[in-house]
PDB file of C-alpha atoms in Angstrom:
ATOM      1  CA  UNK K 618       0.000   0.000   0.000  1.00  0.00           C
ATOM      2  CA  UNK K 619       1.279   3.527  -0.832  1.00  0.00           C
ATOM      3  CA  UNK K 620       0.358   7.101   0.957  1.00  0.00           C
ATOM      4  CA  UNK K 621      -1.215   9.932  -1.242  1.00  0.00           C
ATOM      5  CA  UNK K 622       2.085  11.877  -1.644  1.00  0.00           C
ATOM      6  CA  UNK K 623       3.088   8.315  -3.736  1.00  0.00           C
ATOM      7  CA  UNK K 624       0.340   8.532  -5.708  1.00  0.00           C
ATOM      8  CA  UNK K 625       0.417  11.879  -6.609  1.00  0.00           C
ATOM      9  CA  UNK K 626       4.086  11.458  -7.621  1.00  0.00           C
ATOM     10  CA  UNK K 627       3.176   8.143  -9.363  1.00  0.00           C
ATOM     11  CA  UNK K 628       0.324  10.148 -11.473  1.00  0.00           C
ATOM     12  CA  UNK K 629       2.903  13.481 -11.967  1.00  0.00           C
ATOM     13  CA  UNK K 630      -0.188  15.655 -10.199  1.00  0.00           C
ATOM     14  CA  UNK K 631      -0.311  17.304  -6.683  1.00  0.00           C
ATOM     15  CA  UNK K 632      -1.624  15.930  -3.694  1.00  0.00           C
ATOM     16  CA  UNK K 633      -4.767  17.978  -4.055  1.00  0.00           C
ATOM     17  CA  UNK K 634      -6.000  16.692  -7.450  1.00  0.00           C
ATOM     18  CA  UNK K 635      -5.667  13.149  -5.798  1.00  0.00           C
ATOM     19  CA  UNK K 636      -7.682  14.297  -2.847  1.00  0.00           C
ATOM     20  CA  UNK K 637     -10.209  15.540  -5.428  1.00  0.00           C
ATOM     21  CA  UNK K 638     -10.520  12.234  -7.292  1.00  0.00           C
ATOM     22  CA  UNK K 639     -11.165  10.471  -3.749  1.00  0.00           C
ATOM     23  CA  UNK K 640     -13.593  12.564  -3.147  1.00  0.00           C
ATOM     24  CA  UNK K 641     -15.500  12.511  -5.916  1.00  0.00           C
ATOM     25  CA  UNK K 642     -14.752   8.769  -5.891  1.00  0.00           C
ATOM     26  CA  UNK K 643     -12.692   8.395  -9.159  1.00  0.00           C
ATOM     27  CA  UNK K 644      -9.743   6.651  -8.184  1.00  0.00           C
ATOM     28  CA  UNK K 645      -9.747   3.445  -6.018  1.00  0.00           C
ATOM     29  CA  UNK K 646      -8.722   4.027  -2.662  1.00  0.00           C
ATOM     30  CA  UNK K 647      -9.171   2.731   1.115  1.00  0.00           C
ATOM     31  CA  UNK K 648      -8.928   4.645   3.899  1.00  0.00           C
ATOM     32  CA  UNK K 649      -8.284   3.070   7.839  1.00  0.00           C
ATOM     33  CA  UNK K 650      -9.524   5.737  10.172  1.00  0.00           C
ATOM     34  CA  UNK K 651      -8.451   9.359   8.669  1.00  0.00           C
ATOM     35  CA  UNK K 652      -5.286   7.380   6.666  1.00  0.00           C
ATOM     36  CA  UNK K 653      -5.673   7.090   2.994  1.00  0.00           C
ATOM     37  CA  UNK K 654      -4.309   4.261   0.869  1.00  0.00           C
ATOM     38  CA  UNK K 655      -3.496   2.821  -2.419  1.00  0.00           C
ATOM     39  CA  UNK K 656      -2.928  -0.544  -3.570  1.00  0.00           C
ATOM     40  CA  UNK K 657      -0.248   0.063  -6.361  1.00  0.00           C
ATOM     41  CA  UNK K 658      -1.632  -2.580  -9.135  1.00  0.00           C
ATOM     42  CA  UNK K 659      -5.508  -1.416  -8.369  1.00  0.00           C
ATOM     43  CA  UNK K 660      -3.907   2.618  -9.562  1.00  0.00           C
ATOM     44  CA  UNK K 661      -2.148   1.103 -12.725  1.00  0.00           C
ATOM     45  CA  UNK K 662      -5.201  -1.059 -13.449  1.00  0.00           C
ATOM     46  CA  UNK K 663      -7.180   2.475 -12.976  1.00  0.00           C
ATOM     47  CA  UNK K 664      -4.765   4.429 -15.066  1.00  0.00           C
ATOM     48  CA  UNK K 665      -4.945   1.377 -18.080  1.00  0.00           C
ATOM     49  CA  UNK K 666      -8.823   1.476 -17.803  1.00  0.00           C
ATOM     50  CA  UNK K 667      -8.620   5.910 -18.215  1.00  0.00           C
ATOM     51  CA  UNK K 668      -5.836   5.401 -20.731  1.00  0.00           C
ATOM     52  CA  UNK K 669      -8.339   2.868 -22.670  1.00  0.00           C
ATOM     53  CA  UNK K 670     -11.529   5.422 -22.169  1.00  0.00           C
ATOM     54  CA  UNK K 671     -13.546   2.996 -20.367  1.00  0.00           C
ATOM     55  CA  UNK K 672     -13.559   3.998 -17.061  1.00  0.00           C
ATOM     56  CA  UNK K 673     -16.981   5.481 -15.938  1.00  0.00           C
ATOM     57  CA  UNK K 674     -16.638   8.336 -13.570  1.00  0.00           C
TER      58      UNK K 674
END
């Protein structure tokens, strides 16, 4: 599992516009208590599936 500073590294955005896409529940996340996470492979799945066009938002 990676922190949201990873993932916004990962993606080449800031930290914000990944807090944006959990909140509007675009990007897979889970989150234990006030701690987000992200399973590495589930965010490269996610990024193949917007690269393709066919994930729904």
């Amino acid at each position: 599992m990676i922190d949201l500073p990873a993932v916004a590294e990962r993606l080449g955005v800031n930290e914000r516009h990944i807090r944006r896409l959990v909140a509007e529940r675009r990007i897979p996340f889970l989150k234990w208590g006030h701690l987000l996470r992200f399973d590495p492979d589930e965010i490269d799945r996610w990024l193949e599936s917007a690269r393709r066009g066919s994930w729904s938002a």
